[in-house]
PDB file of C-alpha atoms in Angstrom:
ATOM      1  CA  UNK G   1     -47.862   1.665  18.634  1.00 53.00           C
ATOM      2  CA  UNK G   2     -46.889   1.376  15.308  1.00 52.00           C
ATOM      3  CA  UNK G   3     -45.005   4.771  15.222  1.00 57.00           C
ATOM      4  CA  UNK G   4     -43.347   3.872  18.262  1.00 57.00           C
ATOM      5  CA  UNK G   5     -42.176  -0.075  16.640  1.00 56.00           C
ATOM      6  CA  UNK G   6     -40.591   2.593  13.755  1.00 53.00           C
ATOM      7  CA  UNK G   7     -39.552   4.997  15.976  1.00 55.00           C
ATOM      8  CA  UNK G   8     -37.584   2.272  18.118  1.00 56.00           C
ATOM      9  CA  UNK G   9     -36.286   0.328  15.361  1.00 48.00           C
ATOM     10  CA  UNK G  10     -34.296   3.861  13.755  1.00 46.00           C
ATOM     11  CA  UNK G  11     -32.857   4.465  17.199  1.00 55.00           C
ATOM     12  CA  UNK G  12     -31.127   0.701  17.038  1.00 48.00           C
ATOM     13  CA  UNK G  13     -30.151   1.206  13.689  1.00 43.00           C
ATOM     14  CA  UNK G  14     -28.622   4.790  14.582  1.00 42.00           C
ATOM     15  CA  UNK G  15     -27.400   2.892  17.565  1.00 49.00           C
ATOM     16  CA  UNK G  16     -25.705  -0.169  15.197  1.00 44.00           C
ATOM     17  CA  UNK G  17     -24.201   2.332  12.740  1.00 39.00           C
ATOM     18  CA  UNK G  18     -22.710   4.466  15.346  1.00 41.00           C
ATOM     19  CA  UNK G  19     -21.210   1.630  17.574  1.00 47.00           C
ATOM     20  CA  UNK G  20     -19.302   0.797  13.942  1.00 47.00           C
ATOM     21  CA  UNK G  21     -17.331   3.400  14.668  1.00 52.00           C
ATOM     22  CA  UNK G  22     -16.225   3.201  18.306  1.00 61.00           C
ATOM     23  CA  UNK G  23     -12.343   3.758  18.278  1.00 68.00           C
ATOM     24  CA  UNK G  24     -12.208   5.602  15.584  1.00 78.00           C
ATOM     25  CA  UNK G  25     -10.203   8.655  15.967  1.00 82.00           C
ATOM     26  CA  UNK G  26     -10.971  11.494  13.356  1.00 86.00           C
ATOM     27  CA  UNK G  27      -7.080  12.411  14.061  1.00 86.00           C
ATOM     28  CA  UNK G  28      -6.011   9.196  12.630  1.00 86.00           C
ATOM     29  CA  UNK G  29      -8.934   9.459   9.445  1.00 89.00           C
ATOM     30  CA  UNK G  30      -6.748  13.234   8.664  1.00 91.00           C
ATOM     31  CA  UNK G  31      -3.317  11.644   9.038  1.00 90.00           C
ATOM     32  CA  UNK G  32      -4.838   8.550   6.516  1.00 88.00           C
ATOM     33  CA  UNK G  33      -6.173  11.040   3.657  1.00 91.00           C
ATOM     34  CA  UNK G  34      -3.224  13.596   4.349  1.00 93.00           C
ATOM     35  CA  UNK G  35      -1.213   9.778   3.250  1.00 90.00           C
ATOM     36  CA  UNK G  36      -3.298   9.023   0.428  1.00 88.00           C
ATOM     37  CA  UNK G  37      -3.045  12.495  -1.005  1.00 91.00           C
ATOM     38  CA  UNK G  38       1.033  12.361  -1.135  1.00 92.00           C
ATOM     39  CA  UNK G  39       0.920   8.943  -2.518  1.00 86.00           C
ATOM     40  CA  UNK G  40      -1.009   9.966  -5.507  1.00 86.00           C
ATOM     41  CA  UNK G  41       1.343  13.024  -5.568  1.00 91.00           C
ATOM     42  CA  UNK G  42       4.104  11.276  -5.738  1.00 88.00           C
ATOM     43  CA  UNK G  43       2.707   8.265  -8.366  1.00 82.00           C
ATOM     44  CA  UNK G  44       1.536  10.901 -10.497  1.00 86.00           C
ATOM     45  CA  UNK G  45       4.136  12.960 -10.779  1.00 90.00           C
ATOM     46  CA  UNK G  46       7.182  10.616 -11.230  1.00 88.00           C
ATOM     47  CA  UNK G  47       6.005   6.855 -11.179  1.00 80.00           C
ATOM     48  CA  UNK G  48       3.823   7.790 -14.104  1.00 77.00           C
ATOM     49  CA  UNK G  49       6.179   9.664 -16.017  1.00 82.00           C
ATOM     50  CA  UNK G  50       9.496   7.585 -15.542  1.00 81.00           C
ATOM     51  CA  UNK G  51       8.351   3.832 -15.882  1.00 69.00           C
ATOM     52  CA  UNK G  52      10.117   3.286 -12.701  1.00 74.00           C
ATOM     53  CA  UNK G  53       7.929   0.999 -10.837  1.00 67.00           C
ATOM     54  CA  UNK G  54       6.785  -0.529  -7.190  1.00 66.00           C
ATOM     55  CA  UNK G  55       6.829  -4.581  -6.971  1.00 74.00           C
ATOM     56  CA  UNK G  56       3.373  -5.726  -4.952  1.00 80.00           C
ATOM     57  CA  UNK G  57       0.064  -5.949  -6.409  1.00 78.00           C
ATOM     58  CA  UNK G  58       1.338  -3.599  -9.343  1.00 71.00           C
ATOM     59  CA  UNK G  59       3.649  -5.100 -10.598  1.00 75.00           C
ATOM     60  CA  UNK G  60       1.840  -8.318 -10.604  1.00 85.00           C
ATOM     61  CA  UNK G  61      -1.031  -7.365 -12.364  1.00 77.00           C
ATOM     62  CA  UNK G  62       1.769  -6.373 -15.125  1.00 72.00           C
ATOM     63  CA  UNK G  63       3.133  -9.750 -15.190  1.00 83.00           C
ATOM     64  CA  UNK G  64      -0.315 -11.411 -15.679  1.00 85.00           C
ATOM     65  CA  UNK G  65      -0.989  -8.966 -18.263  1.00 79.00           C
ATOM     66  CA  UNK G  66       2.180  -9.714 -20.363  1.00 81.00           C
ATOM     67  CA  UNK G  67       2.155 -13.696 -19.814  1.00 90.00           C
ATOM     68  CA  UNK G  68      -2.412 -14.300 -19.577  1.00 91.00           C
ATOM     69  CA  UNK G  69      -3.511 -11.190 -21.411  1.00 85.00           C
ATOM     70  CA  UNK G  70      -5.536 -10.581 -18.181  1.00 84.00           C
ATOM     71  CA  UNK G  71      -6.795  -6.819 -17.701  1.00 76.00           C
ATOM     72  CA  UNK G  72      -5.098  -5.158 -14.885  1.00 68.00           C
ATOM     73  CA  UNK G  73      -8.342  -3.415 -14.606  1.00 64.00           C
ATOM     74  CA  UNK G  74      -9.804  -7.227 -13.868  1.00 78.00           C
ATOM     75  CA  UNK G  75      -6.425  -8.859 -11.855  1.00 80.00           C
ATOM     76  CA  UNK G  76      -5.793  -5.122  -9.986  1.00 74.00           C
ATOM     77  CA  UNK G  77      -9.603  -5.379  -8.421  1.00 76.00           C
ATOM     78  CA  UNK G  78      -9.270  -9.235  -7.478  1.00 85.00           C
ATOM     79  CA  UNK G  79      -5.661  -9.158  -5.915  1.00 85.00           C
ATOM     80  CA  UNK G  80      -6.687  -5.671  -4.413  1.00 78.00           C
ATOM     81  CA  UNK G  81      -9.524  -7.343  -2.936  1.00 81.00           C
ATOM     82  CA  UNK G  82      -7.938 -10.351  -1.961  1.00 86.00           C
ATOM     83  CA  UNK G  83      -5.749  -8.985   0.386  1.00 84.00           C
ATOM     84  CA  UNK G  84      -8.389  -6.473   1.633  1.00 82.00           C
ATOM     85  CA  UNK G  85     -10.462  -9.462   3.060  1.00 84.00           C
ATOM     86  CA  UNK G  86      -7.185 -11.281   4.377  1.00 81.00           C
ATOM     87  CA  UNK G  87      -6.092  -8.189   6.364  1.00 81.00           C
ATOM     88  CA  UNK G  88      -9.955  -7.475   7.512  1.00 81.00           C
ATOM     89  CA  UNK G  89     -10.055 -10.787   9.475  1.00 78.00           C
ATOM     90  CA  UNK G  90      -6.478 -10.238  11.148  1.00 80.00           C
ATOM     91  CA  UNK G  91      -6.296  -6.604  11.613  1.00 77.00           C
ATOM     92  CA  UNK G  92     -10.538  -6.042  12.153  1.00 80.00           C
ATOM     93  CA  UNK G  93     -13.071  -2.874  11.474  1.00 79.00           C
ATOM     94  CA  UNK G  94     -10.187   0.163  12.401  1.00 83.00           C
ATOM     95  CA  UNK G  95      -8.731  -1.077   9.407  1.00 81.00           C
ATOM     96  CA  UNK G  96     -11.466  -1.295   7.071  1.00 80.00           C
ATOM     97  CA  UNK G  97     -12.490   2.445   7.947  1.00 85.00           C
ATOM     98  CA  UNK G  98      -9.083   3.741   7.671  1.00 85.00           C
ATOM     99  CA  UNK G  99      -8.501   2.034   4.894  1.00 82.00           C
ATOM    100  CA  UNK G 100     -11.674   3.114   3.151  1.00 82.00           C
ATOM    101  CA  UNK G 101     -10.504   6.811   3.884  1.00 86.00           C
ATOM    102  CA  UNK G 102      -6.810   5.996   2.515  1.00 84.00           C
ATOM    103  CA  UNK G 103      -8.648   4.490  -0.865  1.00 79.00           C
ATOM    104  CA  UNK G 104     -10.977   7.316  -1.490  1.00 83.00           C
ATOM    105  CA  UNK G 105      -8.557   9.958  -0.502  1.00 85.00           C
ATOM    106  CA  UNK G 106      -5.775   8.379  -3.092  1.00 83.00           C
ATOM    107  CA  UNK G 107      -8.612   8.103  -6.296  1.00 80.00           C
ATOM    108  CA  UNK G 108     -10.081  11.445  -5.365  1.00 85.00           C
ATOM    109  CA  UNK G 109      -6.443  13.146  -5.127  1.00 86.00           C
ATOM    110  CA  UNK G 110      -5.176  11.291  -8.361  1.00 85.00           C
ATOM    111  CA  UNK G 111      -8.328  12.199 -10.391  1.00 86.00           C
ATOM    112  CA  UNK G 112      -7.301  15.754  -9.256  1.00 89.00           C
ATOM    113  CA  UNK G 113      -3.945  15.860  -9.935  1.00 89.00           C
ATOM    114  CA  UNK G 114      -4.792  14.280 -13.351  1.00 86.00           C
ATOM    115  CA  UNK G 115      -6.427  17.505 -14.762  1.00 88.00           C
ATOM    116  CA  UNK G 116      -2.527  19.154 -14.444  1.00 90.00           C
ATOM    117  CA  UNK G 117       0.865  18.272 -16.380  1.00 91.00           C
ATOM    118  CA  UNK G 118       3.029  16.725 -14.402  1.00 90.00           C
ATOM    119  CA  UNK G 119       4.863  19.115 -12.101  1.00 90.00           C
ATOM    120  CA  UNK G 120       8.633  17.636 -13.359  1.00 90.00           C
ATOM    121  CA  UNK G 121       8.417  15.885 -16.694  1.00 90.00           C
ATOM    122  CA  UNK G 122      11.998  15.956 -17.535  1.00 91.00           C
ATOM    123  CA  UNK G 123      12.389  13.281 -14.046  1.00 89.00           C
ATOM    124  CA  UNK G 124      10.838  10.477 -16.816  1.00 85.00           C
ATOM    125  CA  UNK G 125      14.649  10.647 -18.835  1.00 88.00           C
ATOM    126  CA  UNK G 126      16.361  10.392 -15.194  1.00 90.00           C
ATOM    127  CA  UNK G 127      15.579   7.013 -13.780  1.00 87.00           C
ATOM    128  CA  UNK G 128      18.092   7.018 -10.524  1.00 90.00           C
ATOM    129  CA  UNK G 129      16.855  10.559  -9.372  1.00 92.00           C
ATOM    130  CA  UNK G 130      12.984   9.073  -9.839  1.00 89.00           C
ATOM    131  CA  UNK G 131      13.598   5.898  -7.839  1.00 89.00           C
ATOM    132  CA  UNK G 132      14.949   8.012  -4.840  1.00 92.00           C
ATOM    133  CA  UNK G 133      12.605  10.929  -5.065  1.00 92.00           C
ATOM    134  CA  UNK G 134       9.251   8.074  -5.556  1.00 89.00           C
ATOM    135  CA  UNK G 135      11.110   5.613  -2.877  1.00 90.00           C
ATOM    136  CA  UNK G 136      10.504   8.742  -0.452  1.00 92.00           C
ATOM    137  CA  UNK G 137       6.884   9.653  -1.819  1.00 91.00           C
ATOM    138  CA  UNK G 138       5.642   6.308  -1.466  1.00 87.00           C
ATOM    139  CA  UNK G 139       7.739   5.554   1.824  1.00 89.00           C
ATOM    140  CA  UNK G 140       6.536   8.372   3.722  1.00 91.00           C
ATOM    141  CA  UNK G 141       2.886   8.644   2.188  1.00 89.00           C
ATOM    142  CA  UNK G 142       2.027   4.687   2.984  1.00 85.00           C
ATOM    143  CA  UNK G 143       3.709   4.672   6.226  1.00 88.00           C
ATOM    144  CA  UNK G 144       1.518   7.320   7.543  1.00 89.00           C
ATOM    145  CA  UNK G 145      -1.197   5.608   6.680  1.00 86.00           C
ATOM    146  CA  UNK G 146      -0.249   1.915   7.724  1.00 83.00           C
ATOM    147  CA  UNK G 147       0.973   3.992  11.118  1.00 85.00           C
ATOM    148  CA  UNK G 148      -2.623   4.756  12.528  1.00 84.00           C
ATOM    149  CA  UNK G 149      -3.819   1.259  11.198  1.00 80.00           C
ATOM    150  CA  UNK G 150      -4.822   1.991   7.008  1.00 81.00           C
ATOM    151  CA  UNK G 151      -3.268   0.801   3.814  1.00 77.00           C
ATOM    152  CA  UNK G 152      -4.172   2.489   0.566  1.00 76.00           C
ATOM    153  CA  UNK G 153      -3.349  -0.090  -1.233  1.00 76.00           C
ATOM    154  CA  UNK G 154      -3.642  -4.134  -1.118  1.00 78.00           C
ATOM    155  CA  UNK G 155       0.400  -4.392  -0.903  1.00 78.00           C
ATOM    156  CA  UNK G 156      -0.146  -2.255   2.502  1.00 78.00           C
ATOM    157  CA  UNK G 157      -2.413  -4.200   3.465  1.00 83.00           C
ATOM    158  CA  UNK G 158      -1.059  -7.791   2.538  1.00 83.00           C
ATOM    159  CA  UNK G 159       2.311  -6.556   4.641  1.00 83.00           C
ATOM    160  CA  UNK G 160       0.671  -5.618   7.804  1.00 83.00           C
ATOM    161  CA  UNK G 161      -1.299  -9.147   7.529  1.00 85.00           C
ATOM    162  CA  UNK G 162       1.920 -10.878   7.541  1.00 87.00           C
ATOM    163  CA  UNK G 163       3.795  -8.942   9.581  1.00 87.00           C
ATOM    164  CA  UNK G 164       1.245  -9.427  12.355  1.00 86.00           C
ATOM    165  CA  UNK G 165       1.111 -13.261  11.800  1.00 88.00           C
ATOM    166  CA  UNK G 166       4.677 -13.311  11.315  1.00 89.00           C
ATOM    167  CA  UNK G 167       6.293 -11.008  13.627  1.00 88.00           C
ATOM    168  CA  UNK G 168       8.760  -9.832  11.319  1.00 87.00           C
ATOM    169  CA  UNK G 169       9.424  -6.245  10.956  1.00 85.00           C
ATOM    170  CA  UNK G 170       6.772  -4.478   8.324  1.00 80.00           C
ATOM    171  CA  UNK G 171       9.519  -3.007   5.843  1.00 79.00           C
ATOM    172  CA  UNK G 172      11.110  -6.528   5.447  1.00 84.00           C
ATOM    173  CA  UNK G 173       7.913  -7.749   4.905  1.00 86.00           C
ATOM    174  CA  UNK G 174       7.682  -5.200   1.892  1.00 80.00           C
ATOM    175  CA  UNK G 175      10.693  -6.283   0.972  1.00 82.00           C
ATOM    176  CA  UNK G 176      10.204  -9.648   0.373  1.00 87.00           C
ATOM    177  CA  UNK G 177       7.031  -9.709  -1.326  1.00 86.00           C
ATOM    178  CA  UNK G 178       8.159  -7.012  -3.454  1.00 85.00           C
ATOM    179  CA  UNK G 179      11.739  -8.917  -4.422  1.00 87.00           C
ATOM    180  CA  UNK G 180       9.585 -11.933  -5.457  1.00 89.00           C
ATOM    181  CA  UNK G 181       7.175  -9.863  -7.883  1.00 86.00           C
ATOM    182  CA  UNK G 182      10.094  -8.374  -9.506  1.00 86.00           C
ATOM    183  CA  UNK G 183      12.515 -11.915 -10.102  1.00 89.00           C
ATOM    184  CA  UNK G 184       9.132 -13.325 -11.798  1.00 89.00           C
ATOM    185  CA  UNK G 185       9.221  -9.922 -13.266  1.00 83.00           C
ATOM    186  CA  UNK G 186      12.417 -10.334 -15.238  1.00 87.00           C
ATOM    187  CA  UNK G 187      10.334 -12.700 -17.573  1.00 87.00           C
ATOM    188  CA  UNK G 188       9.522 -10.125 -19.313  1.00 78.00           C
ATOM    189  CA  UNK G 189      11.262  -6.878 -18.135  1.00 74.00           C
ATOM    190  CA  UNK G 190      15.083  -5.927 -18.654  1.00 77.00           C
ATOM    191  CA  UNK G 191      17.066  -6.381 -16.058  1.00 83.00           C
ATOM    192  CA  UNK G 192      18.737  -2.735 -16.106  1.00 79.00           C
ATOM    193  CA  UNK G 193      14.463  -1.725 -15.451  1.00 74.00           C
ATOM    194  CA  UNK G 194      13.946  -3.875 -12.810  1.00 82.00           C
ATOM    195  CA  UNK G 195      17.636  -2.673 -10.982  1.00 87.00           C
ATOM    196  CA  UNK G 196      15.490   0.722 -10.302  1.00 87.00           C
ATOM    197  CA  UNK G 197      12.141  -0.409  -9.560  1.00 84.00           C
ATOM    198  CA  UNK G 198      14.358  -2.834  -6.839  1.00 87.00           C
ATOM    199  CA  UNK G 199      16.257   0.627  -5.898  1.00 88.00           C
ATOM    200  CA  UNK G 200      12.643   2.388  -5.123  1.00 87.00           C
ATOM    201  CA  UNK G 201      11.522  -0.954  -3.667  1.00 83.00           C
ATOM    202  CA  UNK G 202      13.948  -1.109  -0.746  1.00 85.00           C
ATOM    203  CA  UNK G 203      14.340   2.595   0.133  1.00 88.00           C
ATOM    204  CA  UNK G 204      10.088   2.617   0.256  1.00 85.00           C
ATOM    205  CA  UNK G 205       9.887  -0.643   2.483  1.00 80.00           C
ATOM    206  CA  UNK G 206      12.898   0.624   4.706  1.00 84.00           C
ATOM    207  CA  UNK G 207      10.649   4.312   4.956  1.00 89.00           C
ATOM    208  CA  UNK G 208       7.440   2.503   5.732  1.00 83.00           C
ATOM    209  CA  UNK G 209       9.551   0.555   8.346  1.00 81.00           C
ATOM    210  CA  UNK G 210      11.024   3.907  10.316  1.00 85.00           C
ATOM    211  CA  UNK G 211       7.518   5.575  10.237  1.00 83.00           C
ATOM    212  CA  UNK G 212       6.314   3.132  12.174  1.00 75.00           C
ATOM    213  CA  UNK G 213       9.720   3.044  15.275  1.00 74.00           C
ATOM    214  CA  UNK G 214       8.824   6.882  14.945  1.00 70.00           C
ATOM    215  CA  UNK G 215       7.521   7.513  18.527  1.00 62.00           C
ATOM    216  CA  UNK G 216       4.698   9.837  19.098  1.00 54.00           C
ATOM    217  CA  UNK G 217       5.674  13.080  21.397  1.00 49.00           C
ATOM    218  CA  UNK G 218       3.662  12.862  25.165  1.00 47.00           C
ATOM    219  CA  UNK G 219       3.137  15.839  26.641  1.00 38.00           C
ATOM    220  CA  UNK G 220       2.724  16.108  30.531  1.00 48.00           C
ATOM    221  CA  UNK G 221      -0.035  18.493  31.983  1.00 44.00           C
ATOM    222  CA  UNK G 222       1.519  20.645  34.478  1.00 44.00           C
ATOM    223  CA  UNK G 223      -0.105  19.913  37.977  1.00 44.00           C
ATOM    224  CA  UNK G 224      -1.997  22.892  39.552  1.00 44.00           C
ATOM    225  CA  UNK G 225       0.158  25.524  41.187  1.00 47.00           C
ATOM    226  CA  UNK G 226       3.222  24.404  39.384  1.00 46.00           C
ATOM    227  CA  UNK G 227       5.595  26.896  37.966  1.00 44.00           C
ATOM    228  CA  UNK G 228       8.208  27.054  35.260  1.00 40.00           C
TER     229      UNK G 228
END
């Protein structure tokens, strides 16, 4: 009796885990990591290198470093998880699990990419070509993940919250949040700085934004006896 009390309760918790995951296409987990991987490409490579900067989460944690002498290590984690928790309770468990996979995929590839020198160096003395080549890297890379229902970072993810409570179109959602972060920014940042972090800032949000009008192709099966 008692081995079949043990036996029963494993089969319910199989059952419970597995049931976590109804809806979630592995299709959509590929296209999230595949996202996460170019977005540490691309923030590696040139964000790193050129001090050419996104607004969001980032470039708040700067500001509360500069004015409160508060860790971004500390600030990054709380805002990050702040707006994890906000977009859980809109946007529900799909985009918990794809947004686990976008996480891990981004601190997995960056730790990788790490262990190299930086595939362009001379891009950190050319600030215009950085903020259009990292506007595209970040603008492709987070819309494919915020396109199957992720967000690798908390930005992504405090965007789609708002844009589903708001209506408004995702990439001037980015926009907005992203314009306020960097007018507190000038506190403390020159202005001729912040005029290509706002350059990235737009082109990204404007990306994100046509990833997701980017209709996915159907494909009709051809009925039985039908010939081209």
């Amino acid at each position: 009796m008692r081995s079949k009390s043990i036996q029963t309760m494993h089969r319910s918790i199989k059952k419970g885990i597995l049931s976590g995951f109804d809806g979630i296409k592995p299709s959509s987990c590929l296209i999230a990591l595949l996202g996460s991987v170019i977005l540490a490409f691309g923030m590696y490579n040139i964000h790193s290198i050129s001090n050419v900067t996104e607004g969001g989460v980032l470039g708040l944690t700067l500001l509360l470093e500069y004015w409160f002498h508060i860790s971004p290590a500390v600030s990054g984690f709380c805002l990050n998880a702040i707006c994890y928790i906000f977009g859980w309770k809109l946007l529900g468990k799909k985009f918990v699990i794809y947004s686990i996979v976008s996480t891990i995929g981004f601190s997995g590839a960056y730790g990788i990419f790490e262990q190299f020198e930086p595939i362009y160096p001379a891009i950190a003395n050319m600030p215009f070509l950085a903020a259009i080549v990292g506007a595209i890297f970040v603008g492709v890379s987070a819309g494919m993940c915020v396109r199957v229902g992720g967000a690798p970072s908390g930005d992504d993810a405090l965007a789609m919250s708002i844009s589903k409570l708001t209506h408004l179109n995702i990439q001037w959602v980015y926009l907005l949040s992203d314009l306020i972060v960097l007018l507190m920014s000038l506190s403390y940042i020159p202005v001729r700085r912040i005029v290509y972090s706002l350059l990235t800032v737009i082109l990204s949000g404007q990306i994100i934004g046509l990833m997701q009008k980017i209709r996915r192709p159907h494909f009709k099966k051809e009925s039985p006896g039908t010939h081209s």
